[in-house]
Coordinates of C-alpha atoms and ligand atoms in Angstrom, one line a residue:
X1 CA 65.5 -72.5 91.3
X2 CA 66.0 -70.6 88.1
X3 CA 65.2 -73.8 86.1
X4 CA 61.7 -73.9 87.5
X5 CA 60.9 -70.4 86.4
X6 CA 59.4 -69.2 83.1
X7 CA 56.5 -71.7 82.6
X8 CA 54.9 -72.0 79.2
X9 CA 52.5 -69.2 78.2
X10 CA 49.7 -69.3 75.6
X11 CA 47.7 -66.1 75.3
X12 CA 44.1 -66.0 74.2
X13 CA 44.2 -65.5 70.4
X14 CA 43.0 -62.1 69.2
X15 CA 42.1 -61.7 65.6
X16 CA 44.3 -59.5 63.5
X17 CA 47.1 -59.7 65.9
X18 CA 50.4 -61.2 64.8
X19 CA 50.8 -64.7 66.2
X20 CA 54.3 -65.6 67.3
X21 CA 55.5 -69.0 68.5
X22 CA 58.6 -68.5 70.6
X23 CA 60.8 -71.4 71.5
X24 CA 63.2 -70.4 74.4
X25 CA 66.0 -72.9 75.1
X26 CA 65.5 -72.9 78.9
X27 CA 66.0 -71.0 82.1
X28 CA 69.6 -71.9 83.0
X29 CA 70.8 -68.4 84.1
X30 CA 69.8 -64.9 85.2
X31 CA 70.7 -63.7 81.7
X32 CA 68.1 -66.2 80.3
X33 CA 65.3 -65.1 82.7
X34 CA 65.9 -61.5 81.8
X35 CA 65.9 -62.4 78.1
X36 CA 62.6 -64.3 78.5
X37 CA 61.0 -61.3 80.3
X38 CA 62.2 -59.0 77.5
X39 CA 60.6 -61.3 74.9
X40 CA 57.3 -61.8 76.9
X41 CA 57.0 -58.0 77.3
X42 CA 57.7 -57.3 73.7
X43 CA 55.2 -59.9 72.4
X44 CA 52.3 -58.8 74.7
X45 CA 48.7 -58.3 73.5
X46 CA 49.1 -54.6 74.1
X47 CA 51.8 -54.6 71.4
X48 CA 49.5 -56.5 69.0
X49 CA 50.8 -60.0 69.4
X50 CA 49.3 -63.4 70.2
X51 CA 52.2 -65.3 71.8
X52 CA 52.7 -69.0 72.3
X53 CA 55.8 -69.4 74.5
X54 CA 57.5 -72.7 75.1
X55 CA 60.4 -73.3 77.5
X56 CA 62.7 -76.0 76.0
X57 CA 64.2 -77.0 79.4
X58 CA 67.7 -77.2 77.8
X59 CA 66.6 -80.0 75.5
X60 CA 66.9 -79.5 71.7
X61 CA 64.3 -82.2 71.2
X62 CA 61.7 -80.1 73.2
X63 CA 62.5 -77.2 71.0
X64 CA 62.0 -79.2 67.9
X65 CA 58.6 -80.5 69.3
X66 CA 57.6 -76.9 70.0
X67 CA 58.5 -75.7 66.5
X68 CA 56.4 -78.6 65.0
X69 CA 53.5 -77.5 67.3
X70 CA 53.9 -73.9 66.1
X71 CA 53.7 -75.1 62.5
X72 CA 50.5 -77.1 63.2
X73 CA 49.0 -74.0 64.9
X74 CA 49.8 -72.0 61.7
X75 CA 51.5 -69.2 63.6
X76 CA 52.6 -66.1 61.6
X77 CA 56.2 -66.2 62.8
X78 CA 58.5 -68.6 64.6
X79 CA 61.1 -67.2 66.9
X80 CA 63.9 -69.6 68.0
X81 CA 66.5 -69.1 70.7
X82 CA 68.4 -72.3 70.0
X83 CA 70.2 -74.3 72.7
X84 CA 73.0 -75.4 70.3
X85 CA 74.1 -74.6 66.7
X86 CA 73.6 -77.9 64.9
X87 CA 70.6 -80.2 64.3
X88 CA 68.1 -77.7 63.0
X89 CA 68.1 -78.4 59.3
X90 CA 65.0 -80.7 59.2
X91 CA 62.7 -78.8 61.4
X92 CA 63.5 -75.4 59.9
X93 CA 63.0 -77.0 56.5
X94 CA 59.5 -78.0 57.7
X95 CA 58.8 -74.4 58.8
X96 CA 60.0 -73.1 55.4
X97 CA 57.8 -75.7 53.6
X98 CA 54.8 -74.4 55.7
X99 CA 55.7 -70.8 54.6
X100 CA 56.4 -69.6 58.2
X101 CA 59.3 -67.1 58.5
X102 CA 61.8 -68.0 61.3
X103 CA 63.7 -65.4 63.3
X104 CA 66.7 -66.7 65.3
X105 CA 67.6 -64.9 68.5
X106 CA 70.7 -64.9 70.8
X107 CA 72.7 -68.0 69.7
X108 CA 73.0 -69.0 66.1
X109 CA 72.0 -72.1 64.1
X110 CA 74.5 -73.8 61.8
X111 CA 72.3 -75.0 58.8
X112 CA 73.4 -75.9 55.3
X113 CA 70.8 -73.6 53.7
X114 CA 70.9 -70.1 55.2
X115 CA 67.5 -69.4 53.6
X116 CA 65.9 -71.7 56.2
X117 CA 65.6 -68.6 58.5
X118 CA 64.9 -65.0 57.7
X119 CA 67.4 -63.3 60.1
X120 CA 69.3 -63.4 63.4
X121 CA 69.9 -60.9 66.2
X122 CA 72.3 -61.4 69.1
X123 CA 75.8 -61.0 70.4
X124 CA 79.2 -61.5 68.8
X125 CA 80.3 -64.1 71.4
X126 CA 83.8 -64.5 70.0
X127 CA 84.3 -60.8 70.2
X128 CA 83.2 -60.9 73.8
X129 CA 85.9 -63.6 74.5
X130 CA 88.5 -61.6 72.6
X131 CA 87.7 -58.5 74.7
X132 CA 88.1 -60.4 78.0
X133 CA 91.4 -61.9 76.8
X134 CA 92.7 -58.5 75.6
X135 CA 91.8 -57.0 79.0
X136 CA 93.7 -59.9 80.8
X137 CA 96.7 -59.3 78.6
X138 CA 96.7 -55.5 79.1
X139 CA 96.1 -55.8 82.8
X140 CA 98.8 -58.4 83.5
X141 CA 101.3 -56.6 81.3
X142 CA 100.6 -53.4 83.2
X143 CA 101.2 -55.1 86.5
X144 CA 104.4 -56.7 85.2
X145 CA 103.1 -60.3 85.4
X146 CA 104.8 -62.6 82.9
X147 CA 102.8 -64.7 80.5
X148 CA 104.6 -67.8 82.0
X149 CA 102.9 -67.0 85.3
X150 CA 99.4 -67.2 84.0
X151 CA 97.6 -70.5 84.5
X152 CA 94.0 -70.5 83.4
X153 CA 91.1 -72.9 83.8
X154 CA 88.0 -72.4 81.6
X155 CA 84.5 -73.2 83.0
X156 CA 82.8 -73.4 79.6
X157 CA 79.2 -72.8 78.8
X158 CA 76.8 -75.4 77.3
X159 CA 78.9 -77.3 74.8
X160 CA 77.9 -76.7 71.2
X161 CA 76.1 -73.4 71.9
X162 CA 77.4 -70.3 70.0
X163 CA 78.1 -68.5 73.3
X164 CA 80.4 -71.4 74.4
X165 CA 82.0 -71.9 71.0
X166 CA 82.8 -68.2 70.5
X167 CA 84.0 -67.5 74.1
X168 CA 86.1 -70.6 74.2
X169 CA 87.6 -69.8 70.8
X170 CA 88.4 -66.2 71.9
X171 CA 90.3 -67.5 74.9
X172 CA 92.1 -70.4 73.1
X173 CA 93.4 -68.1 70.3
X174 CA 94.6 -65.5 72.8
X175 CA 96.3 -68.1 75.0
X176 CA 98.1 -69.5 71.9
X177 CA 99.2 -66.0 70.8
X178 CA 100.3 -64.9 74.3
X179 CA 101.8 -68.1 75.5
X180 CA 99.3 -68.6 78.4
X181 CA 98.8 -72.0 79.9
X182 CA 95.3 -73.3 79.8
X183 CA 95.3 -76.0 82.4
X184 CA 91.8 -77.4 81.7
X185 CA 88.4 -76.7 80.3
X186 CA 85.1 -78.3 81.5
X187 CA 81.5 -77.3 80.9
X188 CA 79.6 -75.7 83.8
X189 CA 76.4 -75.5 81.6
X190 CA 76.1 -71.8 82.4
X191 CA 74.8 -72.6 85.9
X192 CA 75.9 -71.7 89.4
X193 CA 75.7 -75.2 90.7
X194 CA 77.9 -76.7 87.9
X195 CA 80.3 -73.7 88.1
X196 CA 80.8 -74.5 91.8
X197 CA 81.3 -78.2 91.2
X198 CA 83.7 -77.7 88.2
X199 CA 85.8 -75.1 90.1
X200 CA 86.0 -77.4 93.2
X201 CA 87.3 -80.2 91.1
X202 CA 89.8 -77.9 89.3
X203 CA 91.2 -76.9 92.7
X204 CA 91.6 -80.5 93.7
X205 CA 93.4 -81.3 90.5
X206 CA 95.7 -78.2 90.0
X207 CA 97.6 -76.3 92.7
X208 CA 98.7 -73.5 90.4
X209 CA 95.4 -72.2 89.0
X210 CA 95.4 -68.4 89.1
X211 CA 92.9 -67.3 86.5
X212 CA 89.3 -68.7 86.1
X213 CA 87.6 -67.8 82.8
X214 CA 83.9 -68.3 83.5
X215 CA 81.7 -68.3 80.4
X216 CA 78.9 -66.6 82.3
X217 CA 78.2 -64.8 85.6
X218 CA 76.2 -67.7 87.2
X219 CA 79.3 -69.9 86.8
X220 CA 81.5 -67.2 88.2
X221 CA 79.3 -66.9 91.3
X222 CA 79.6 -70.7 91.8
X223 CA 83.4 -70.6 91.2
X224 CA 83.9 -67.8 93.7
X225 CA 82.1 -69.9 96.3
X226 CA 84.3 -72.9 95.5
X227 CA 87.5 -70.9 95.7
X228 CA 86.5 -69.4 99.1
X229 CA 85.3 -72.8 100.4
X230 CA 88.8 -74.1 99.6
X231 CA 90.3 -71.4 101.8
X232 CA 91.7 -69.4 98.9
X233 CA 91.3 -65.7 98.0
X234 CA 89.7 -64.3 95.0
X235 CA 91.5 -61.2 93.6
X236 CA 93.9 -59.8 91.0
X237 CA 97.2 -60.4 92.9
X238 CA 97.7 -63.6 90.9
X239 CA 101.4 -64.0 91.5
X240 CA 100.8 -63.9 95.3
X241 CA 98.2 -66.6 95.7
X242 CA 95.0 -64.9 94.6
X243 CA 92.8 -66.4 91.9
X244 CA 91.3 -64.0 89.4
X245 CA 87.8 -64.6 88.1
X246 CA 86.7 -63.1 84.7
X247 CA 83.2 -63.5 83.3
X248 CA 80.4 -62.6 80.8
X249 CA 76.9 -61.1 81.0
X250 CA 76.7 -58.3 83.5
X251 CA 73.0 -59.0 84.3
X252 CA 73.0 -60.8 87.7
X253 CA 73.0 -58.4 90.6
X254 CA 75.3 -60.6 92.8
X255 CA 77.8 -60.7 89.9
X256 CA 77.6 -57.0 89.4
X257 CA 78.3 -56.5 93.2
X258 CA 81.3 -58.9 92.9
X259 CA 82.6 -56.9 90.0
X260 CA 82.3 -53.7 92.0
X261 CA 84.3 -55.3 94.8
X262 CA 86.9 -56.6 92.3
X263 CA 86.1 -60.3 93.0
X264 CA 85.1 -60.5 89.3
X265 CA 88.0 -58.7 87.7
X266 CA 86.4 -58.2 84.3
X267 CA 83.0 -58.8 82.7
X268 CA 82.2 -58.7 79.0
X269 CA 78.6 -57.5 78.7
X270 CA 76.1 -59.9 77.0
X271 CA 72.9 -58.0 76.4
X272 CA 69.7 -59.9 77.0
X273 CA 67.1 -57.3 75.9
X274 CA 66.3 -58.8 72.6
X275 CA 62.5 -58.6 72.7
X276 CA 62.1 -55.1 71.1
X277 CA 64.8 -56.0 68.5
X278 CA 63.0 -59.2 67.4
X279 CA 59.7 -57.3 67.4
X280 CA 61.2 -54.7 65.1
X281 CA 62.5 -57.4 62.7
X282 CA 59.0 -59.0 62.6
X283 CA 57.4 -55.6 61.9
X284 CA 59.9 -55.1 59.0
X285 CA 59.1 -58.6 57.6
X286 CA 55.3 -58.0 58.2
X287 CA 55.4 -54.9 56.1
X288 CA 57.1 -56.6 53.2
X289 CA 60.6 -55.4 54.1
X290 CA 63.8 -57.5 54.2
X291 CA 65.8 -56.9 57.3
X292 CA 69.6 -57.5 57.5
X293 CA 70.4 -61.2 57.8
X294 CA 72.7 -60.8 60.8
X295 CA 72.1 -58.1 63.4
X296 CA 74.8 -57.7 66.1
X297 CA 74.2 -55.9 69.3
X298 CA 77.1 -53.6 70.5
X299 CA 78.3 -54.4 74.0
X300 CA 80.5 -53.0 76.7
X301 CA 83.4 -54.3 78.8
X302 CA 83.4 -53.7 82.6
X303 CA 86.1 -53.7 85.3
X304 CA 86.5 -51.9 88.6
X305 CA 90.3 -52.0 88.3
X306 CA 91.5 -48.7 86.8
X307 CA 94.9 -50.0 85.7
X308 CA 93.9 -49.8 82.1
X309 CA 91.2 -47.6 80.5
X310 CA 90.8 -49.2 77.1
X311 CA 91.7 -52.1 74.9
X312 CA 92.0 -52.7 71.2
X313 CA 90.5 -55.7 69.5
X314 CA 90.7 -56.3 65.8
X315 CA 91.5 -52.7 65.2
X316 CA 88.6 -51.3 67.3
X317 CA 89.1 -49.5 70.6
X318 CA 86.8 -50.4 73.6
X319 CA 86.8 -48.3 76.7
X320 CA 86.4 -50.0 80.0
X321 CA 83.4 -49.0 82.0
X322 CA 82.5 -49.4 85.6
X323 CA 79.3 -51.3 86.5
X324 CA 76.6 -49.2 88.1
Ligands
AHR401 O1 73.5 -67.3 74.9 C1 73.8 -66.4 75.9 C2 74.3 -67.0 77.1 O2 73.4 -68.0 77.6 C3 74.6 -66.1 78.3 O3 75.8 -65.7 78.5 C4 74.3 -67.1 79.5 O4 74.3 -66.5 80.7 C5 73.1 -67.8 79.0 O5 72.7 -68.8 79.7

């Protein structure tokens, strides 16, 4: 399974190379595996790095242990892809005390002292949520579907992670503003198995679900299976019995195929290719420069339905692309 992939890596140490300790949070999704590959590629010996990679297996305590080990090993830089936002103050304080710069990647950390880390690079998760919600609003209005007829369930990501917090907030605010009914929200931990289980239980509990907001593609794949197993149809005709699935990432090939078929109606891209970005931040720091504190990656919105060609969120226009 995905969770057994990405074992720990410790390269032979070469003198004069930059030594990086990378604590990855786990291997819960295809996005995560692609992200790990991007990081391992960027921090290769050919690129002048000694890498110590630790897979946190979804446990913050494992990540804290890994960071303490990196400090003991006197690495030059610590890179942290945190499972959740809170709980990092002490260990990042220890890294600062040891004089080791920390770069945060993907999700964010919520620490009282922002100087505990040098910089962050990743996605604007709330914007991703707002984009999917804006697409849903534009699409349903175009098809003459009333807000009163929209009944949503949210299969959330790992609770307390920036990806979950931002995407859930994007939906909640849009639902409030548009008068949509959110029937329920339960975490699917960004996995296919939990996505399937959570969707099956939603279908047993509610007979009027017609939109499933999945906080990543692996959950969406599981949800589609649960919907079809229950003898229901996935699609965009939501006032005639079909259930619409919307999602995030755009990395997993099965999900991309579903999006092409219209089974996933809309996907907000979440870009996993952070390896070269983190490497470039380290190069800046290493040459005495000060990179921007927060570095956002720009991302697309995908749908195969051509009812609408663009949406506007917070004054910016986003065109809707087709997945290739
Ligand atoms: O933090 C990014 C999220 O984490 C991705 O959307 C999800 O697939 C992953 O597990």
